[in-house]
Amino acid sequence: MSTKLTIPLGSQHIALLEPVRFLFTTDNEVITDVEVDAGYVHRGIEKACAEKFKFKQVGYVVARVCGLCAITHSTAYTLAIEKAMQIAITPRAAWLRILTLELDRIHSHLLCLAHTAENSGFEALFMQTMNDRELVMQAQDWLTGNRVQFDYVSIGGVNRDLTPEAAAHISTLLDQLQKRLEAIEEAFTTNPLLSLRYKGIGAITKQKALEYGVVGPMAKAAGIATDVRAETDALPYKEVGFSIITAEGGDIDARNRVRLSEVRQSLTISRHILEGLPEGEISVKVKGNPEGEAVARIEAPRGELFYYIKGNKKPILERMRIRTPTFAQIPAMVEIFKGSNYADTPAILASFDPCLSCTAR
């Protein structure tokens, strides 16, 4: 006997840590239709940055768009301003920016993996992953002076140099995390709760992913080799050992494997920077005000982050626009839910790693 139900999920739910509302129509346990409302929060940050704050302050404002990828937002904005003003930063500053971005990617991916474990009922692995994530949080503190809101990147460079003492301490922390990562990888790839259980669940085909413009780990898990780090020379990723990671299947298990592989690669990149950091200054002087339009693309932990700025030779920008990865993923999220069992929605949601703080800025 068929039983049709309409089930709301969000904007407050134990498995959904973001202010977004889904409305599922189910036939017995199978989801047949999905409506999504991502408009619960709107902070007006874009408008404020073009009316209330001077362009030199905006980099610190956009860092508040998201707590998890604050450094990614401030770096993307700063790259756009530097492009408009034709500012060339020093190699040391560029490498330090990459170091902060990769440490940020590690802690963001570990948080996503922890929530995926939690939503599958693997509470012990959630606690273990969150505990191990503390190591990279400490590394970020040693580098920038803070664990979350770094305020590290500035127009023309970075605000704080890396001392030999800090470099040695960060290297030790990353070595510890490397050892603990092996246990996390083993759990995600061999434990039936997380490997066999989620093969084929929440899957999207490569063709569908291309049609919906999926980005980040979701795209890579579907076999699409896309990553802004390989497509732009705004930061010297080719010098620090970066390569695109992909997987096959497009399901929860594939997304887990992509994030685990990216954490491992980010650890390798971070060590390379710590061992080969160029000498020199960490910033250059900035004169004048931005004029004209410029865009910047950067690979946030969730995928492509896009910034557009327009200046008119005044201290306050004429326009600023942000396009976040989660916003680009929403149509694909709806598509993936259709045909899935409702019982799998918590794990599918966690594997998306949605960030409505970024989306509803």
PDB file of C-alpha atoms in Angstrom, residues 64-173:
ATOM      1  CA  ARG A  64      32.677  37.284   8.646  1.00  0.00           C
ATOM      2  CA  VAL A  65      30.620  35.823   5.788  1.00  0.00           C
ATOM      3  CA  CYS A  66      31.619  32.376   7.034  1.00  0.00           C
ATOM      4  CA  GLY A  67      33.431  31.174  10.118  1.00  0.00           C
ATOM      5  CA  LEU A  68      34.727  27.972   8.518  1.00  0.00           C
ATOM      6  CA  CYS A  69      36.201  29.515   5.362  1.00  0.00           C
ATOM      7  CA  ALA A  70      36.827  33.064   6.577  1.00  0.00           C
ATOM      8  CA  ILE A  71      40.345  33.125   5.147  1.00  0.00           C
ATOM      9  CA  THR A  72      39.038  32.001   1.746  1.00  0.00           C
ATOM     10  CA  HIS A  73      36.604  34.911   1.532  1.00  0.00           C
ATOM     11  CA  SER A  74      39.149  37.509   2.615  1.00  0.00           C
ATOM     12  CA  THR A  75      41.752  36.097   0.212  1.00  0.00           C
ATOM     13  CA  ALA A  76      39.348  36.061  -2.749  1.00  0.00           C
ATOM     14  CA  TYR A  77      38.322  39.656  -2.105  1.00  0.00           C
ATOM     15  CA  THR A  78      41.930  40.754  -1.669  1.00  0.00           C
ATOM     16  CA  LEU A  79      42.957  39.077  -4.941  1.00  0.00           C
ATOM     17  CA  ALA A  80      40.201  40.970  -6.772  1.00  0.00           C
ATOM     18  CA  ILE A  81      41.296  44.316  -5.305  1.00  0.00           C
ATOM     19  CA  GLU A  82      44.955  43.618  -6.099  1.00  0.00           C
ATOM     20  CA  LYS A  83      43.981  42.742  -9.654  1.00  0.00           C
ATOM     21  CA  ALA A  84      42.061  46.003 -10.058  1.00  0.00           C
ATOM     22  CA  MET A  85      44.921  48.044  -8.577  1.00  0.00           C
ATOM     23  CA  GLN A  86      47.672  46.032 -10.325  1.00  0.00           C
ATOM     24  CA  ILE A  87      49.402  45.154  -7.058  1.00  0.00           C
ATOM     25  CA  ALA A  88      52.003  42.387  -7.157  1.00  0.00           C
ATOM     26  CA  ILE A  89      52.650  40.689  -3.828  1.00  0.00           C
ATOM     27  CA  THR A  90      55.920  39.058  -2.781  1.00  0.00           C
ATOM     28  CA  PRO A  91      56.492  35.286  -3.208  1.00  0.00           C
ATOM     29  CA  ARG A  92      56.704  34.869   0.586  1.00  0.00           C
ATOM     30  CA  ALA A  93      53.279  36.477   1.057  1.00  0.00           C
ATOM     31  CA  ALA A  94      51.788  34.304  -1.696  1.00  0.00           C
ATOM     32  CA  TRP A  95      53.109  31.091  -0.127  1.00  0.00           C
ATOM     33  CA  LEU A  96      51.863  32.120   3.313  1.00  0.00           C
ATOM     34  CA  ARG A  97      48.415  32.739   1.832  1.00  0.00           C
ATOM     35  CA  ILE A  98      48.405  29.226   0.373  1.00  0.00           C
ATOM     36  CA  LEU A  99      49.433  27.815   3.755  1.00  0.00           C
ATOM     37  CA  THR A 100      46.477  29.456   5.492  1.00  0.00           C
ATOM     38  CA  LEU A 101      44.098  28.300   2.749  1.00  0.00           C
ATOM     39  CA  GLU A 102      45.249  24.686   2.949  1.00  0.00           C
ATOM     40  CA  LEU A 103      45.113  24.578   6.748  1.00  0.00           C
ATOM     41  CA  ASP A 104      41.597  25.971   6.433  1.00  0.00           C
ATOM     42  CA  ARG A 105      40.708  23.255   3.905  1.00  0.00           C
ATOM     43  CA  ILE A 106      41.904  20.572   6.324  1.00  0.00           C
ATOM     44  CA  HIS A 107      39.813  21.776   9.256  1.00  0.00           C
ATOM     45  CA  SER A 108      36.738  22.333   7.057  1.00  0.00           C
ATOM     46  CA  HIS A 109      36.934  18.856   5.495  1.00  0.00           C
ATOM     47  CA  LEU A 110      37.473  17.192   8.863  1.00  0.00           C
ATOM     48  CA  LEU A 111      34.405  18.961  10.237  1.00  0.00           C
ATOM     49  CA  CYS A 112      32.327  17.733   7.276  1.00  0.00           C
ATOM     50  CA  LEU A 113      33.603  14.170   7.696  1.00  0.00           C
ATOM     51  CA  ALA A 114      32.850  14.325  11.417  1.00  0.00           C
ATOM     52  CA  HIS A 115      29.236  15.341  10.770  1.00  0.00           C
ATOM     53  CA  THR A 116      28.888  12.641   8.111  1.00  0.00           C
ATOM     54  CA  ALA A 117      29.974  10.089  10.719  1.00  0.00           C
ATOM     55  CA  GLU A 118      27.627  11.571  13.318  1.00  0.00           C
ATOM     56  CA  ASN A 119      24.627  11.499  10.978  1.00  0.00           C
ATOM     57  CA  SER A 120      25.321   7.864  10.167  1.00  0.00           C
ATOM     58  CA  GLY A 121      25.165   7.006  13.883  1.00  0.00           C
ATOM     59  CA  PHE A 122      28.940   6.647  14.309  1.00  0.00           C
ATOM     60  CA  GLU A 123      29.226   8.942  17.314  1.00  0.00           C
ATOM     61  CA  ALA A 124      32.642   7.635  18.374  1.00  0.00           C
ATOM     62  CA  LEU A 125      34.201   8.512  15.016  1.00  0.00           C
ATOM     63  CA  PHE A 126      32.579  11.948  15.180  1.00  0.00           C
ATOM     64  CA  MET A 127      34.248  12.606  18.530  1.00  0.00           C
ATOM     65  CA  GLN A 128      37.588  11.217  17.349  1.00  0.00           C
ATOM     66  CA  THR A 129      37.596  13.319  14.167  1.00  0.00           C
ATOM     67  CA  MET A 130      36.654  16.487  16.024  1.00  0.00           C
ATOM     68  CA  ASN A 131      39.407  15.806  18.560  1.00  0.00           C
ATOM     69  CA  ASP A 132      41.994  15.312  15.804  1.00  0.00           C
ATOM     70  CA  ARG A 133      40.753  18.476  14.087  1.00  0.00           C
ATOM     71  CA  GLU A 134      41.996  20.390  17.127  1.00  0.00           C
ATOM     72  CA  LEU A 135      45.558  19.859  15.869  1.00  0.00           C
ATOM     73  CA  VAL A 136      44.987  21.908  12.730  1.00  0.00           C
ATOM     74  CA  MET A 137      43.086  24.524  14.720  1.00  0.00           C
ATOM     75  CA  GLN A 138      46.176  24.911  16.914  1.00  0.00           C
ATOM     76  CA  ALA A 139      48.360  25.162  13.793  1.00  0.00           C
ATOM     77  CA  GLN A 140      46.157  27.977  12.487  1.00  0.00           C
ATOM     78  CA  ASP A 141      46.488  29.735  15.825  1.00  0.00           C
ATOM     79  CA  TRP A 142      50.291  29.518  15.686  1.00  0.00           C
ATOM     80  CA  LEU A 143      50.341  30.923  12.154  1.00  0.00           C
ATOM     81  CA  THR A 144      47.723  33.673  12.347  1.00  0.00           C
ATOM     82  CA  GLY A 145      47.158  34.314  16.041  1.00  0.00           C
ATOM     83  CA  ASN A 146      43.595  32.964  16.000  1.00  0.00           C
ATOM     84  CA  ARG A 147      41.724  29.703  15.507  1.00  0.00           C
ATOM     85  CA  VAL A 148      38.830  30.850  13.298  1.00  0.00           C
ATOM     86  CA  GLN A 149      38.585  34.538  12.372  1.00  0.00           C
ATOM     87  CA  PHE A 150      42.174  35.009  11.293  1.00  0.00           C
ATOM     88  CA  ASP A 151      42.187  38.545   9.789  1.00  0.00           C
ATOM     89  CA  TYR A 152      45.484  37.407   8.322  1.00  0.00           C
ATOM     90  CA  VAL A 153      45.328  38.525   4.686  1.00  0.00           C
ATOM     91  CA  SER A 154      45.646  42.200   3.824  1.00  0.00           C
ATOM     92  CA  ILE A 155      45.773  44.089   0.546  1.00  0.00           C
ATOM     93  CA  GLY A 156      49.381  43.811  -0.581  1.00  0.00           C
ATOM     94  CA  GLY A 157      50.317  40.730   1.447  1.00  0.00           C
ATOM     95  CA  VAL A 158      49.703  39.269   4.906  1.00  0.00           C
ATOM     96  CA  ASN A 159      49.625  40.786   8.386  1.00  0.00           C
ATOM     97  CA  ARG A 160      51.936  38.412  10.224  1.00  0.00           C
ATOM     98  CA  ASP A 161      55.161  36.634   9.324  1.00  0.00           C
ATOM     99  CA  LEU A 162      55.955  33.002  10.081  1.00  0.00           C
ATOM    100  CA  THR A 163      58.704  32.706  12.670  1.00  0.00           C
ATOM    101  CA  PRO A 164      61.039  29.653  12.775  1.00  0.00           C
ATOM    102  CA  GLU A 165      59.552  28.727  16.156  1.00  0.00           C
ATOM    103  CA  ALA A 166      55.989  28.803  14.772  1.00  0.00           C
ATOM    104  CA  ALA A 167      57.026  26.854  11.660  1.00  0.00           C
ATOM    105  CA  ALA A 168      58.587  24.108  13.788  1.00  0.00           C
ATOM    106  CA  HIS A 169      55.534  23.893  16.057  1.00  0.00           C
ATOM    107  CA  ILE A 170      53.112  23.780  13.093  1.00  0.00           C
ATOM    108  CA  SER A 171      55.203  21.041  11.472  1.00  0.00           C
ATOM    109  CA  THR A 172      54.992  18.953  14.656  1.00  0.00           C
ATOM    110  CA  LEU A 173      51.215  19.401  14.836  1.00  0.00           C
TER     111      LEU A 173
END
